[in-house]
Short mmCIF file of N, CA and C in Angstrom, two decimals:
data_model
loop_
_atom_site.label_atom_id
_atom_site.label_comp_id
_atom_site.label_asym_id
_atom_site.label_seq_id
_atom_site.Cartn_x
_atom_site.Cartn_y
_atom_site.Cartn_z
N MET S 63 103.19 102.46 115.66
CA MET S 63 102.42 101.24 115.66
C MET S 63 102.55 100.58 117.02
N ALA S 64 101.48 99.98 117.49
CA ALA S 64 101.50 99.32 118.79
C ALA S 64 102.47 98.15 118.79
N LYS S 65 103.11 97.96 119.92
CA LYS S 65 104.02 96.82 120.06
C LYS S 65 103.18 95.60 120.38
N LEU S 66 103.21 94.61 119.50
CA LEU S 66 102.35 93.45 119.65
C LEU S 66 103.05 92.27 120.30
N THR S 67 104.36 92.34 120.45
CA THR S 67 105.11 91.24 121.04
C THR S 67 106.43 91.77 121.59
N ASP S 68 107.07 91.00 122.44
CA ASP S 68 108.38 91.37 122.97
C ASP S 68 109.51 90.85 122.10
N ASP S 69 109.22 90.11 121.05
CA ASP S 69 110.23 89.55 120.16
C ASP S 69 110.88 90.67 119.36
N ALA S 70 112.18 90.88 119.54
CA ALA S 70 112.89 91.97 118.87
C ALA S 70 112.94 91.79 117.36
N ASP S 71 112.84 90.55 116.87
CA ASP S 71 112.92 90.29 115.44
C ASP S 71 111.56 90.41 114.74
N TYR S 72 110.51 90.62 115.50
CA TYR S 72 109.16 90.68 114.95
C TYR S 72 108.88 92.09 114.45
N ASP S 73 108.43 92.21 113.22
CA ASP S 73 108.12 93.51 112.63
C ASP S 73 106.62 93.60 112.41
N ALA S 74 105.92 94.27 113.34
CA ALA S 74 104.46 94.38 113.25
C ALA S 74 104.05 95.13 112.00
N GLY S 75 104.83 96.14 111.60
CA GLY S 75 104.50 96.89 110.40
C GLY S 75 104.52 96.02 109.16
N GLU S 76 105.51 95.15 109.06
CA GLU S 76 105.61 94.24 107.92
C GLU S 76 104.45 93.25 107.92
N THR S 77 104.07 92.77 109.10
CA THR S 77 102.94 91.86 109.21
C THR S 77 101.66 92.56 108.77
N PHE S 78 101.48 93.80 109.18
CA PHE S 78 100.31 94.58 108.79
C PHE S 78 100.27 94.78 107.27
N LYS S 79 101.42 95.14 106.70
CA LYS S 79 101.49 95.35 105.24
C LYS S 79 101.16 94.07 104.49
N ASN S 80 101.68 92.94 104.95
CA ASN S 80 101.41 91.68 104.26
C ASN S 80 99.95 91.28 104.36
N ALA S 81 99.33 91.51 105.51
CA ALA S 81 97.90 91.21 105.65
C ALA S 81 97.09 92.02 104.64
N CYS S 82 97.45 93.28 104.46
CA CYS S 82 96.75 94.14 103.49
C CYS S 82 97.06 93.72 102.06
N ARG S 83 98.31 93.48 101.78
CA ARG S 83 98.75 93.16 100.42
C ARG S 83 98.13 91.86 99.91
N PHE S 84 98.02 90.86 100.80
CA PHE S 84 97.56 89.55 100.38
C PHE S 84 96.11 89.25 100.74
N GLY S 85 95.39 90.26 101.24
CA GLY S 85 93.96 90.11 101.49
C GLY S 85 93.60 89.21 102.65
N ARG S 86 94.40 89.21 103.68
CA ARG S 86 94.15 88.36 104.85
C ARG S 86 93.30 89.12 105.86
N VAL S 87 92.00 89.10 105.61
CA VAL S 87 91.05 89.90 106.39
C VAL S 87 91.05 89.51 107.87
N GLN S 88 90.98 88.22 108.16
CA GLN S 88 90.92 87.80 109.56
C GLN S 88 92.21 88.17 110.30
N HIS S 89 93.33 88.03 109.64
CA HIS S 89 94.61 88.41 110.25
C HIS S 89 94.63 89.92 110.53
N LEU S 90 94.13 90.67 109.57
CA LEU S 90 94.06 92.12 109.73
C LEU S 90 93.16 92.50 110.90
N GLU S 91 92.04 91.83 111.03
CA GLU S 91 91.11 92.08 112.14
C GLU S 91 91.80 91.79 113.48
N HIS S 92 92.57 90.72 113.54
CA HIS S 92 93.29 90.41 114.78
C HIS S 92 94.31 91.49 115.12
N LEU S 93 95.06 91.93 114.12
CA LEU S 93 96.05 92.98 114.37
C LEU S 93 95.38 94.25 114.89
N ILE S 94 94.25 94.60 114.30
CA ILE S 94 93.52 95.79 114.75
C ILE S 94 93.02 95.60 116.18
N SER S 95 92.50 94.41 116.48
CA SER S 95 91.96 94.15 117.82
C SER S 95 93.04 94.21 118.89
N TYR S 96 94.29 93.96 118.52
CA TYR S 96 95.39 94.03 119.48
C TYR S 96 96.06 95.39 119.49
N GLY S 97 95.47 96.35 118.80
CA GLY S 97 95.94 97.72 118.92
C GLY S 97 96.85 98.24 117.83
N ALA S 98 96.98 97.51 116.73
CA ALA S 98 97.81 98.01 115.63
C ALA S 98 97.22 99.31 115.09
N ASP S 99 98.06 100.24 114.73
CA ASP S 99 97.63 101.55 114.25
C ASP S 99 97.22 101.46 112.79
N ILE S 100 95.94 101.59 112.50
CA ILE S 100 95.45 101.44 111.13
C ILE S 100 95.81 102.62 110.24
N ASN S 101 96.33 103.68 110.83
CA ASN S 101 96.74 104.84 110.03
C ASN S 101 98.27 105.02 110.01
N SER S 102 98.99 103.99 110.42
CA SER S 102 100.45 104.08 110.41
C SER S 102 100.94 104.21 108.97
N GLN S 103 102.04 104.92 108.80
CA GLN S 103 102.59 105.12 107.46
C GLN S 103 103.97 104.48 107.37
N THR S 104 104.25 103.87 106.22
CA THR S 104 105.56 103.26 106.02
C THR S 104 106.61 104.36 105.96
N THR S 105 107.81 104.02 106.39
CA THR S 105 108.87 105.03 106.40
C THR S 105 109.38 105.33 104.99
N LYS S 106 109.34 104.35 104.11
CA LYS S 106 109.91 104.54 102.77
C LYS S 106 109.07 105.47 101.91
N ASN S 107 107.76 105.18 101.78
CA ASN S 107 106.95 105.97 100.87
C ASN S 107 105.68 106.55 101.49
N GLY S 108 105.53 106.38 102.79
CA GLY S 108 104.40 106.99 103.48
C GLY S 108 103.05 106.36 103.23
N ASN S 109 103.04 105.14 102.72
CA ASN S 109 101.76 104.47 102.48
C ASN S 109 101.14 104.00 103.79
N THR S 110 99.83 104.14 103.89
CA THR S 110 99.08 103.61 105.01
C THR S 110 98.58 102.22 104.61
N PRO S 111 98.05 101.44 105.55
CA PRO S 111 97.45 100.16 105.17
C PRO S 111 96.37 100.33 104.08
N LEU S 112 95.63 101.43 104.14
CA LEU S 112 94.60 101.68 103.12
C LEU S 112 95.23 101.88 101.74
N HIS S 113 96.37 102.57 101.68
CA HIS S 113 97.09 102.73 100.41
C HIS S 113 97.52 101.36 99.86
N ILE S 114 98.04 100.52 100.76
CA ILE S 114 98.53 99.21 100.34
C ILE S 114 97.39 98.36 99.80
N CYS S 115 96.24 98.38 100.46
CA CYS S 115 95.06 97.66 99.96
C CYS S 115 94.62 98.21 98.61
N SER S 116 94.68 99.52 98.46
CA SER S 116 94.27 100.16 97.20
C SER S 116 95.19 99.75 96.06
N TYR S 117 96.47 99.73 96.33
CA TYR S 117 97.45 99.34 95.32
C TYR S 117 97.27 97.87 94.92
N ALA S 118 96.99 97.01 95.92
CA ALA S 118 96.87 95.57 95.67
C ALA S 118 95.48 95.15 95.23
N GLY S 119 94.51 96.05 95.29
CA GLY S 119 93.15 95.71 94.87
C GLY S 119 92.41 94.82 95.86
N GLN S 120 92.70 94.95 97.13
CA GLN S 120 92.10 94.11 98.17
C GLN S 120 90.85 94.78 98.75
N GLU S 121 89.71 94.48 98.14
CA GLU S 121 88.47 95.16 98.53
C GLU S 121 88.01 94.80 99.95
N ALA S 122 88.07 93.52 100.32
CA ALA S 122 87.59 93.12 101.64
C ALA S 122 88.41 93.79 102.75
N CYS S 123 89.73 93.82 102.58
CA CYS S 123 90.58 94.48 103.58
C CYS S 123 90.34 95.99 103.60
N THR S 124 90.11 96.57 102.44
CA THR S 124 89.80 98.00 102.36
C THR S 124 88.53 98.31 103.13
N ARG S 125 87.50 97.50 102.90
CA ARG S 125 86.23 97.71 103.62
C ARG S 125 86.42 97.59 105.13
N LEU S 126 87.20 96.59 105.55
CA LEU S 126 87.46 96.41 106.98
C LEU S 126 88.17 97.64 107.56
N LEU S 127 89.20 98.11 106.89
CA LEU S 127 89.93 99.28 107.38
C LEU S 127 89.03 100.51 107.47
N LEU S 128 88.21 100.71 106.46
CA LEU S 128 87.27 101.84 106.49
C LEU S 128 86.28 101.69 107.64
N PHE S 129 85.75 100.48 107.79
CA PHE S 129 84.78 100.20 108.85
C PHE S 129 85.38 100.42 110.23
N ARG S 130 86.68 100.18 110.36
CA ARG S 130 87.37 100.36 111.64
C ARG S 130 87.90 101.78 111.83
N GLY S 131 87.67 102.66 110.85
CA GLY S 131 88.01 104.07 111.03
C GLY S 131 89.28 104.55 110.38
N ALA S 132 89.80 103.82 109.40
CA ALA S 132 91.02 104.28 108.71
C ALA S 132 90.76 105.64 108.05
N ASN S 133 91.75 106.51 108.12
CA ASN S 133 91.63 107.85 107.56
C ASN S 133 91.93 107.80 106.07
N ARG S 134 90.92 107.97 105.26
CA ARG S 134 91.10 107.89 103.80
C ARG S 134 91.63 109.18 103.20
N ARG S 135 91.83 110.20 104.03
CA ARG S 135 92.34 111.49 103.53
C ARG S 135 93.86 111.62 103.66
N LEU S 136 94.50 110.67 104.31
CA LEU S 136 95.96 110.73 104.46
C LEU S 136 96.63 110.55 103.10
N VAL S 137 97.71 111.28 102.89
CA VAL S 137 98.44 111.17 101.63
C VAL S 137 99.81 110.53 101.87
N ASN S 138 100.29 109.82 100.84
CA ASN S 138 101.63 109.23 100.92
C ASN S 138 102.65 110.26 100.45
N ARG S 139 103.90 109.87 100.33
CA ARG S 139 104.95 110.82 99.94
C ARG S 139 104.77 111.32 98.51
N ALA S 140 104.04 110.57 97.68
CA ALA S 140 103.76 111.02 96.31
C ALA S 140 102.59 112.00 96.28
N GLY S 141 101.95 112.22 97.45
CA GLY S 141 100.82 113.14 97.53
C GLY S 141 99.49 112.51 97.16
N HIS S 142 99.43 111.16 97.14
CA HIS S 142 98.20 110.47 96.76
C HIS S 142 97.43 109.97 97.97
N THR S 143 96.12 110.09 97.91
CA THR S 143 95.25 109.45 98.89
C THR S 143 95.07 107.99 98.47
N ALA S 144 94.44 107.20 99.33
CA ALA S 144 94.16 105.80 98.99
C ALA S 144 93.23 105.73 97.77
N TYR S 145 92.28 106.65 97.69
CA TYR S 145 91.38 106.71 96.53
C TYR S 145 92.19 106.92 95.25
N GLN S 146 93.08 107.89 95.26
CA GLN S 146 93.90 108.17 94.07
C GLN S 146 94.80 106.99 93.73
N GLN S 147 95.31 106.32 94.77
CA GLN S 147 96.16 105.14 94.54
C GLN S 147 95.35 104.03 93.87
N ALA S 148 94.11 103.84 94.27
CA ALA S 148 93.26 102.82 93.64
C ALA S 148 93.01 103.15 92.17
N VAL S 149 92.75 104.42 91.87
CA VAL S 149 92.53 104.84 90.48
C VAL S 149 93.80 104.62 89.66
N LEU S 150 94.94 105.05 90.19
CA LEU S 150 96.22 104.88 89.48
C LEU S 150 96.56 103.41 89.25
N SER S 151 96.09 102.54 90.15
CA SER S 151 96.35 101.11 90.04
C SER S 151 95.28 100.38 89.23
N GLN S 152 94.38 101.14 88.62
CA GLN S 152 93.31 100.59 87.78
C GLN S 152 92.30 99.74 88.57
N HIS S 153 92.12 100.04 89.84
CA HIS S 153 91.12 99.36 90.67
C HIS S 153 89.95 100.33 90.88
N HIS S 154 89.20 100.56 89.82
CA HIS S 154 88.15 101.58 89.84
C HIS S 154 86.99 101.22 90.77
N ASP S 155 86.63 99.93 90.84
CA ASP S 155 85.56 99.54 91.76
C ASP S 155 85.97 99.81 93.20
N LEU S 156 87.23 99.54 93.50
CA LEU S 156 87.75 99.79 94.84
C LEU S 156 87.79 101.29 95.13
N ALA S 157 88.15 102.07 94.14
CA ALA S 157 88.15 103.53 94.30
C ALA S 157 86.75 104.02 94.66
N ASN S 158 85.73 103.44 94.02
CA ASN S 158 84.35 103.81 94.33
C ASN S 158 83.98 103.44 95.77
N VAL S 159 84.45 102.27 96.23
CA VAL S 159 84.19 101.86 97.62
C VAL S 159 84.75 102.91 98.58
N ILE S 160 85.98 103.35 98.33
CA ILE S 160 86.62 104.34 99.20
C ILE S 160 85.88 105.67 99.13
N GLN S 161 85.55 106.09 97.93
CA GLN S 161 84.89 107.39 97.75
C GLN S 161 83.50 107.43 98.36
N GLU S 162 82.76 106.32 98.26
CA GLU S 162 81.36 106.31 98.70
C GLU S 162 81.18 105.89 100.16
N PHE S 163 82.26 105.53 100.84
CA PHE S 163 82.14 105.12 102.24
C PHE S 163 81.67 106.30 103.09
N LYS S 164 80.73 106.04 103.97
CA LYS S 164 80.17 107.09 104.83
C LYS S 164 80.75 106.96 106.24
N GLU S 165 81.14 108.09 106.80
CA GLU S 165 81.76 108.11 108.13
C GLU S 165 80.86 107.47 109.20
N GLU S 166 79.55 107.59 109.04
CA GLU S 166 78.64 107.01 110.04
C GLU S 166 78.64 105.48 110.02
N ASP S 167 79.28 104.88 109.01
CA ASP S 167 79.38 103.42 108.94
C ASP S 167 80.54 102.86 109.75
N ILE S 168 81.35 103.74 110.35
CA ILE S 168 82.47 103.27 111.17
C ILE S 168 81.91 102.53 112.37
N GLY S 169 82.44 101.34 112.63
CA GLY S 169 81.94 100.50 113.71
C GLY S 169 82.97 100.29 114.80
N GLU S 170 82.48 100.06 116.00
CA GLU S 170 83.34 99.77 117.14
C GLU S 170 83.65 98.28 117.17
N LEU S 171 84.78 97.94 117.80
CA LEU S 171 85.09 96.53 118.00
C LEU S 171 84.06 95.94 118.93
N SER S 172 83.58 94.74 118.61
CA SER S 172 82.53 94.13 119.42
C SER S 172 83.09 93.17 120.46
N PHE S 173 84.40 93.19 120.69
CA PHE S 173 85.01 92.33 121.68
C PHE S 173 86.07 93.13 122.42
N LYS S 174 86.44 92.64 123.58
CA LYS S 174 87.38 93.37 124.43
C LYS S 174 88.80 93.28 123.88
N VAL S 175 89.47 94.40 123.85
CA VAL S 175 90.87 94.45 123.45
C VAL S 175 91.70 94.40 124.73
N TYR S 176 92.57 93.42 124.82
CA TYR S 176 93.40 93.26 126.00
C TYR S 176 94.69 94.06 125.85
N PRO S 177 95.00 94.92 126.82
CA PRO S 177 96.20 95.76 126.71
C PRO S 177 97.49 94.99 126.95
N GLY S 178 97.43 93.83 127.52
CA GLY S 178 98.63 93.07 127.83
C GLY S 178 98.37 91.59 127.72
N PRO S 179 99.23 90.78 128.30
CA PRO S 179 99.03 89.34 128.23
C PRO S 179 97.72 88.93 128.89
N ILE S 180 97.07 87.95 128.32
CA ILE S 180 95.81 87.47 128.86
C ILE S 180 96.06 86.70 130.15
N CYS S 181 97.18 86.00 130.22
CA CYS S 181 97.50 85.19 131.39
C CYS S 181 98.69 85.81 132.11
N ASN S 182 98.57 85.98 133.40
CA ASN S 182 99.68 86.50 134.20
C ASN S 182 100.41 85.36 134.90
N CYS S 183 100.46 84.22 134.25
CA CYS S 183 101.10 83.04 134.81
C CYS S 183 102.62 83.22 134.81
N PRO S 184 103.29 82.68 135.81
CA PRO S 184 104.75 82.74 135.80
C PRO S 184 105.29 81.86 134.68
N PRO S 185 106.47 82.18 134.15
CA PRO S 185 107.03 81.36 133.08
C PRO S 185 107.35 79.96 133.61
N PRO S 186 107.32 78.96 132.73
CA PRO S 186 107.62 77.60 133.18
C PRO S 186 109.06 77.50 133.67
N ASN S 187 109.30 76.56 134.56
CA ASN S 187 110.63 76.35 135.11
C ASN S 187 111.36 75.34 134.22
N TYR S 188 112.16 75.85 133.29
CA TYR S 188 112.88 74.98 132.38
C TYR S 188 114.16 74.49 133.04
N THR S 189 114.49 73.26 132.79
CA THR S 189 115.75 72.72 133.27
C THR S 189 116.65 72.44 132.09
N SER S 190 117.91 72.54 132.31
CA SER S 190 118.88 72.34 131.24
C SER S 190 119.07 70.86 130.99
N PHE S 191 119.19 70.50 129.72
CA PHE S 191 119.45 69.12 129.36
C PHE S 191 120.95 68.81 129.39
N ASP S 192 121.77 69.83 129.64
CA ASP S 192 123.22 69.65 129.65
C ASP S 192 123.73 69.13 130.99
N SER S 193 122.92 69.14 132.02
CA SER S 193 123.44 68.77 133.34
C SER S 193 123.40 67.28 133.58
#
């Protein structure tokens, strides 16, 4: 997964999973625009963001991931695709969305993705309050 910040305590994978799990479409779009890997798999069970959306029943996030090119053929450690995960989770309408998505519907980002900081400004000169 792309490194989105220099903060050592920041877990981009967890942020990505939460955006998918809780249906935060705009947050998910921002993560993708900054280079987050939409096909990354969790270390524990091998779920991709598409698997997580399928399990949680998040149709809007699923559509976004598909539109941005998520690989719906990847399997998790249980051997399930996102489609199979949606069926197992009783999200049949979502399973149909995944199954009927056409590869030609994949869209490009319509805005520039910046590879680094937008501003190359020097850091502010902080003074200590202890002196």
